[in-house]
Amino acid sequence: AATKRKPDRPAGRPKKRAKRAPSAAEPDAKPGPEGAGQAEYSIPPPVSQGKWKNKERVLIFSSRGIDFRARHLMQDLRTLMPHSKADTKMDRKDQLFVINEACEMKNCNKCIFFEAKKKQDLYMWLSNTPQGPSAKFLVQNVHTLAELKMTGNCLRGSRPLLSFDPTFDKEPHYALLKELFIQIFSTPRYHPKSQPFVDHVFTFTITDERIWFRNYQIIEEDASLVEIGPRFVLNLIKIFQGSFGGATLYENPRYQSPNMHRRLIRLSVAAKFREKQEVKEVQKVKKKGSKVLIGEDRTEVVFETPAEEKPVEIQLVKPESKPIVKDKKKPRKIQRKKQKKLFRTEH
């Protein structure tokens, strides 16, 4: 029976049938104009719709009291990592486990926290919140983007390549740090703020028991690199099981705190000064010391022959005076001088 058409609503349109590819059972389908109604087109394979599945978000912030260089480094990392978020500075009196709550409020599951002490020492925390693990580093030799003035450049928000030293695969604590670096510094695919280009490389190199971070631009396909910046060195202190605390998984035995390093420098300077003072005192004692007198030698006068003693003569008569010899040439000289004076007055 035919359906009645309502006056308010339009009649429903019949649904279109999905096109399907011609099967092998229908080989007689002609591609010409006569078989155009019978032949059907094949559906292309599904294309990725670009869904943002890896939703890694990194919270980058610091404590109060950091200097200008640390603040610029923090801003550079925020620029290079489009999946990062910022937050206000944390008070020094607050405990570190408060950061887990801040990450939860910001909907972040990774954190980079810069901790400043004595307005000259900079520490970096890398943490996987809220379960862990977390690592604490001492940041040394910091150079920012504005300071270096490198010739390299990269697209803002582009995805980086991560290059690791082969040592990261040899020791277990370095393997844990490698996984932490990959999850924090790699930009998630199809992130809304990222660009679908790969034009720079983050390198992590282990030298002198420290991790050296560099950022290079990929210029051409032959992998020629130009440094962009920033650059810094991470000296590992401890790796904790939890986030910003917990059991210690690894402790660097070769780590030397900045306070101890400055103390050793002061002691070395004081030792040099003390050594100079001791040398001066020894020289003064040598100068003031009395000379050692050598005793008389009895055999020294064996070959000496005494001289004959002459009798002392007493002269009772006054010696005769010597005759005065006059200079015969003197009166002639006087006469010549007088003649010269007369000659001058006349002329």
XYZ file of C-alpha atoms in Angstrom:
347
model
C 0.000 0.000 0.000
C 1.218 3.462 -0.852
C 2.209 5.584 2.130
C 0.170 8.701 2.678
C 2.033 11.996 2.370
C 1.709 14.284 5.338
C 1.193 17.990 4.574
C 3.749 19.285 7.142
C 6.718 16.990 6.385
C 8.255 16.357 2.948
C 8.346 12.845 1.613
C 11.422 10.848 2.604
C 14.040 10.399 -0.105
C 15.227 6.878 -0.896
C 18.726 6.113 0.363
C 21.523 5.783 -2.165
C 23.145 2.435 -2.526
C 26.851 2.206 -1.828
C 28.980 1.581 -4.868
C 30.881 -1.658 -4.962
C 33.699 -2.977 -7.057
C 32.871 -5.402 -9.861
C 33.316 -8.953 -8.634
C 35.052 -11.746 -10.469
C 31.693 -13.417 -11.144
C 30.735 -10.560 -13.455
C 33.470 -10.520 -16.119
C 31.100 -9.414 -18.894
C 30.744 -5.848 -17.546
C 31.558 -3.534 -20.413
C 33.367 -0.215 -19.749
C 31.729 1.413 -22.768
C 28.679 3.661 -22.820
C 26.399 0.640 -23.023
C 27.823 -0.996 -19.915
C 28.180 2.227 -17.925
C 25.051 1.517 -15.945
C 26.222 -2.007 -15.133
C 29.900 -1.333 -14.297
C 30.740 0.127 -10.832
C 33.839 1.909 -9.483
C 36.188 0.545 -6.748
C 36.381 2.291 -3.359
C 39.896 3.521 -2.448
C 41.480 2.250 0.810
C 40.682 4.288 3.936
C 42.945 7.269 4.578
C 44.032 8.199 8.111
C 41.811 10.974 9.352
C 44.635 12.470 11.455
C 43.279 11.765 14.903
C 45.343 12.974 17.819
C 45.791 9.726 19.749
C 49.081 10.244 21.617
C 47.952 13.020 23.941
C 51.221 13.767 25.706
C 51.210 17.157 27.419
C 54.258 18.569 29.195
C 54.038 21.173 31.938
C 57.119 23.452 31.917
C 57.523 25.891 34.792
C 59.985 26.869 37.529
C 60.378 27.932 41.114
C 60.929 31.462 42.288
C 64.455 32.850 42.322
C 65.730 31.697 38.903
C 68.052 33.996 37.010
C 67.519 35.444 33.539
C 69.452 32.690 31.730
C 67.303 29.926 33.230
C 64.152 31.870 32.418
C 65.197 32.242 28.768
C 66.065 28.533 28.578
C 62.623 27.631 29.895
C 60.986 29.888 27.303
C 63.072 28.327 24.514
C 61.906 24.841 25.476
C 58.297 26.022 25.440
C 58.850 27.415 21.926
C 60.409 24.203 20.611
C 57.763 21.936 22.157
C 54.243 22.777 20.885
C 52.691 20.189 23.232
C 53.943 22.068 26.313
C 51.958 24.135 28.786
C 53.019 26.941 31.109
C 52.181 27.713 34.705
C 53.016 30.330 37.323
C 56.160 30.052 39.403
C 56.008 27.807 42.431
C 56.842 29.107 45.899
C 60.021 27.824 47.524
C 58.220 26.781 50.699
C 55.923 24.364 48.862
C 56.851 20.691 48.739
C 57.674 19.081 45.400
C 54.765 16.616 45.494
C 52.446 19.625 44.996
C 53.608 19.623 41.353
C 51.602 16.428 40.761
C 48.412 18.289 41.645
C 49.389 21.180 39.356
C 49.924 18.734 36.474
C 46.552 17.149 37.144
C 44.807 20.524 37.056
C 46.586 21.408 33.791
C 45.740 17.968 32.336
C 49.440 17.147 31.826
C 51.088 13.754 32.241
C 54.740 14.914 31.936
C 56.591 17.705 33.693
C 59.826 19.695 33.344
C 60.470 21.643 36.531
C 63.374 24.098 36.975
C 64.466 24.489 40.591
C 66.800 27.348 41.562
C 68.950 27.416 44.691
C 71.137 30.235 46.017
C 70.281 32.225 42.853
C 73.188 30.553 41.026
C 72.547 26.782 40.918
C 69.912 25.422 38.507
C 68.357 21.954 38.822
C 66.010 20.280 36.329
C 63.379 17.674 37.205
C 61.975 15.377 34.493
C 58.972 13.447 35.734
C 56.199 11.169 34.555
C 53.260 12.267 36.680
C 51.729 10.983 38.836
C 53.127 7.415 38.914
C 56.774 8.125 38.102
C 59.654 7.678 37.517
C 61.433 11.004 37.865
C 65.030 12.176 37.448
C 66.917 15.110 38.918
C 69.736 16.826 36.992
C 72.157 19.667 37.586
C 72.050 22.027 34.580
C 75.437 23.407 33.494
C 76.816 25.484 30.596
C 73.482 27.007 29.598
C 73.326 28.935 26.299
C 69.995 30.201 24.993
C 68.690 30.929 21.501
C 69.149 34.699 21.809
C 72.642 34.369 23.253
C 74.185 32.027 20.708
C 72.976 33.818 17.576
C 73.343 30.669 15.482
C 72.719 30.645 11.757
C 70.280 27.711 11.921
C 66.519 28.086 11.952
C 63.481 25.810 11.982
C 59.722 26.020 11.541
C 57.828 26.845 14.701
C 55.888 23.816 15.881
C 57.607 21.301 13.589
C 58.278 17.757 14.802
C 61.885 16.949 15.757
C 63.980 13.838 15.278
C 65.573 12.457 18.454
C 69.157 11.216 18.180
C 70.678 9.272 21.084
C 74.186 8.169 21.896
C 74.806 4.370 21.665
C 75.657 4.401 25.384
C 71.955 4.844 26.179
C 71.342 1.192 25.168
C 74.217 -0.273 27.185
C 73.359 0.694 30.775
C 69.927 0.312 32.436
C 69.694 3.775 34.010
C 70.524 5.399 30.664
C 67.865 3.233 28.967
C 65.283 4.514 31.465
C 66.351 8.121 30.782
C 66.131 7.492 27.034
C 62.503 6.410 27.322
C 61.760 9.439 29.502
C 63.386 11.788 26.966
C 61.423 10.209 24.105
C 58.087 10.662 25.855
C 58.822 14.270 26.896
C 60.673 15.845 23.963
C 58.968 14.109 21.005
C 56.019 16.025 19.581
C 52.871 13.849 19.318
C 51.621 13.141 15.815
C 48.670 15.227 14.609
C 48.960 17.598 17.552
C 46.766 20.672 16.897
C 49.645 23.126 17.408
C 52.279 21.108 15.539
C 53.293 21.231 11.896
C 53.627 18.084 9.722
C 57.296 18.733 8.955
C 60.570 17.323 10.277
C 63.333 19.902 9.918
C 65.437 19.726 13.093
C 67.129 17.174 15.362
C 67.477 16.918 19.135
C 70.744 15.149 20.011
C 71.533 13.591 23.397
C 75.214 12.719 23.723
C 76.980 11.202 26.748
C 80.447 12.620 27.382
C 82.335 12.917 30.659
C 79.450 11.212 32.539
C 77.110 14.015 31.467
C 74.304 14.331 28.918
C 74.899 17.070 26.321
C 71.784 18.483 24.619
C 72.039 20.102 21.163
C 69.480 21.215 18.566
C 70.419 21.140 14.851
C 68.635 22.153 11.669
C 68.458 19.688 8.768
C 69.413 21.754 5.722
C 69.427 19.268 2.856
C 68.704 15.633 2.178
C 72.368 14.731 2.640
C 71.880 15.357 6.394
C 74.023 18.478 6.649
C 73.341 20.123 10.011
C 73.539 23.657 11.405
C 73.115 24.300 15.106
C 70.075 26.276 16.214
C 70.191 26.193 20.014
C 69.640 26.184 22.897
C 72.400 24.076 24.382
C 72.951 22.822 27.918
C 74.570 19.969 29.849
C 72.698 17.688 32.264
C 74.613 16.137 35.159
C 72.539 13.266 36.549
C 72.061 13.244 40.335
C 69.352 10.664 41.149
C 66.533 8.673 39.579
C 63.459 8.157 41.771
C 60.760 5.536 41.478
C 57.888 7.933 42.103
C 57.094 11.369 40.792
C 59.275 13.945 42.607
C 60.174 11.442 45.310
C 59.996 7.821 46.345
C 62.599 5.080 46.398
C 65.961 5.849 44.800
C 66.521 3.701 41.719
C 69.951 5.107 40.820
C 72.396 7.553 42.377
C 75.352 8.983 40.496
C 78.520 8.140 42.496
C 80.624 10.683 40.568
C 78.301 13.609 41.188
C 79.812 16.559 43.057
C 77.506 19.227 44.431
C 78.139 22.879 43.497
C 78.717 23.739 47.166
C 81.471 21.124 47.435
C 82.983 22.268 44.143
C 83.145 25.886 45.323
C 84.548 24.752 48.682
C 87.372 22.819 46.998
C 88.221 25.857 44.874
C 88.427 28.044 47.984
C 90.612 25.466 49.756
C 92.992 25.256 46.805
C 93.333 29.050 46.680
C 93.913 29.167 50.440
C 96.559 26.417 50.194
C 98.470 28.346 47.519
C 98.374 31.523 49.633
C 99.510 29.607 52.724
C 102.410 28.074 50.791
C 103.588 31.518 49.628
C 103.464 32.841 53.196
C 105.540 29.923 54.485
C 108.168 30.493 51.790
C 108.413 34.174 52.786
C 108.811 33.289 56.474
C 111.585 30.799 55.691
C 113.437 33.447 53.688
C 113.149 35.942 56.571
C 114.564 33.398 59.037
C 117.485 32.745 56.725
C 118.276 36.456 56.477
C 118.046 37.088 60.235
C 119.992 33.974 61.240
C 123.526 34.615 62.682
C 126.549 33.480 60.722
C 128.247 30.350 61.985
C 131.844 31.100 63.156
C 134.435 28.518 62.253
C 136.880 27.668 65.020
C 140.596 28.574 64.767
C 142.870 26.070 63.130
C 146.046 25.347 65.099
C 147.958 24.206 62.044
C 147.269 27.398 60.156
C 150.362 29.272 61.538
C 152.879 26.449 61.063
C 154.393 27.811 57.863
C 154.303 31.497 58.829
C 157.741 33.094 59.457
C 157.710 36.115 61.766
C 159.227 39.299 60.322
C 162.250 40.939 61.931
C 161.401 43.608 64.423
C 162.935 47.001 63.646
C 163.973 49.286 66.452
C 161.807 52.297 67.034
C 163.683 55.551 66.198
C 162.757 58.773 67.877
C 163.586 61.885 65.810
C 164.718 64.725 68.108
C 165.875 67.264 65.467
C 163.463 69.177 63.270
C 163.863 68.189 59.638
C 165.176 70.773 57.255
C 162.672 72.604 55.141
C 162.729 71.962 51.429
C 163.696 74.915 49.182
C 160.812 76.580 47.322
C 161.288 76.361 43.581
C 159.609 79.168 41.730
C 157.938 78.625 38.424
C 159.936 80.494 35.841
C 157.141 80.356 33.237
C 154.531 81.959 35.463
C 155.580 85.641 35.006
C 155.615 85.183 31.252
C 152.026 83.892 31.306
C 150.932 86.919 33.334
C 152.528 89.295 30.843
C 150.772 87.608 27.910
C 147.364 87.946 29.592
C 147.965 91.662 30.186
C 148.942 92.180 26.569
C 145.739 90.447 25.360
C 143.580 92.711 27.542
C 145.268 95.818 26.216
C 144.844 94.618 22.668
C 141.086 94.075 23.206
C 140.531 97.509 24.782
C 142.266 99.281 21.925
C 140.198 97.609 19.275
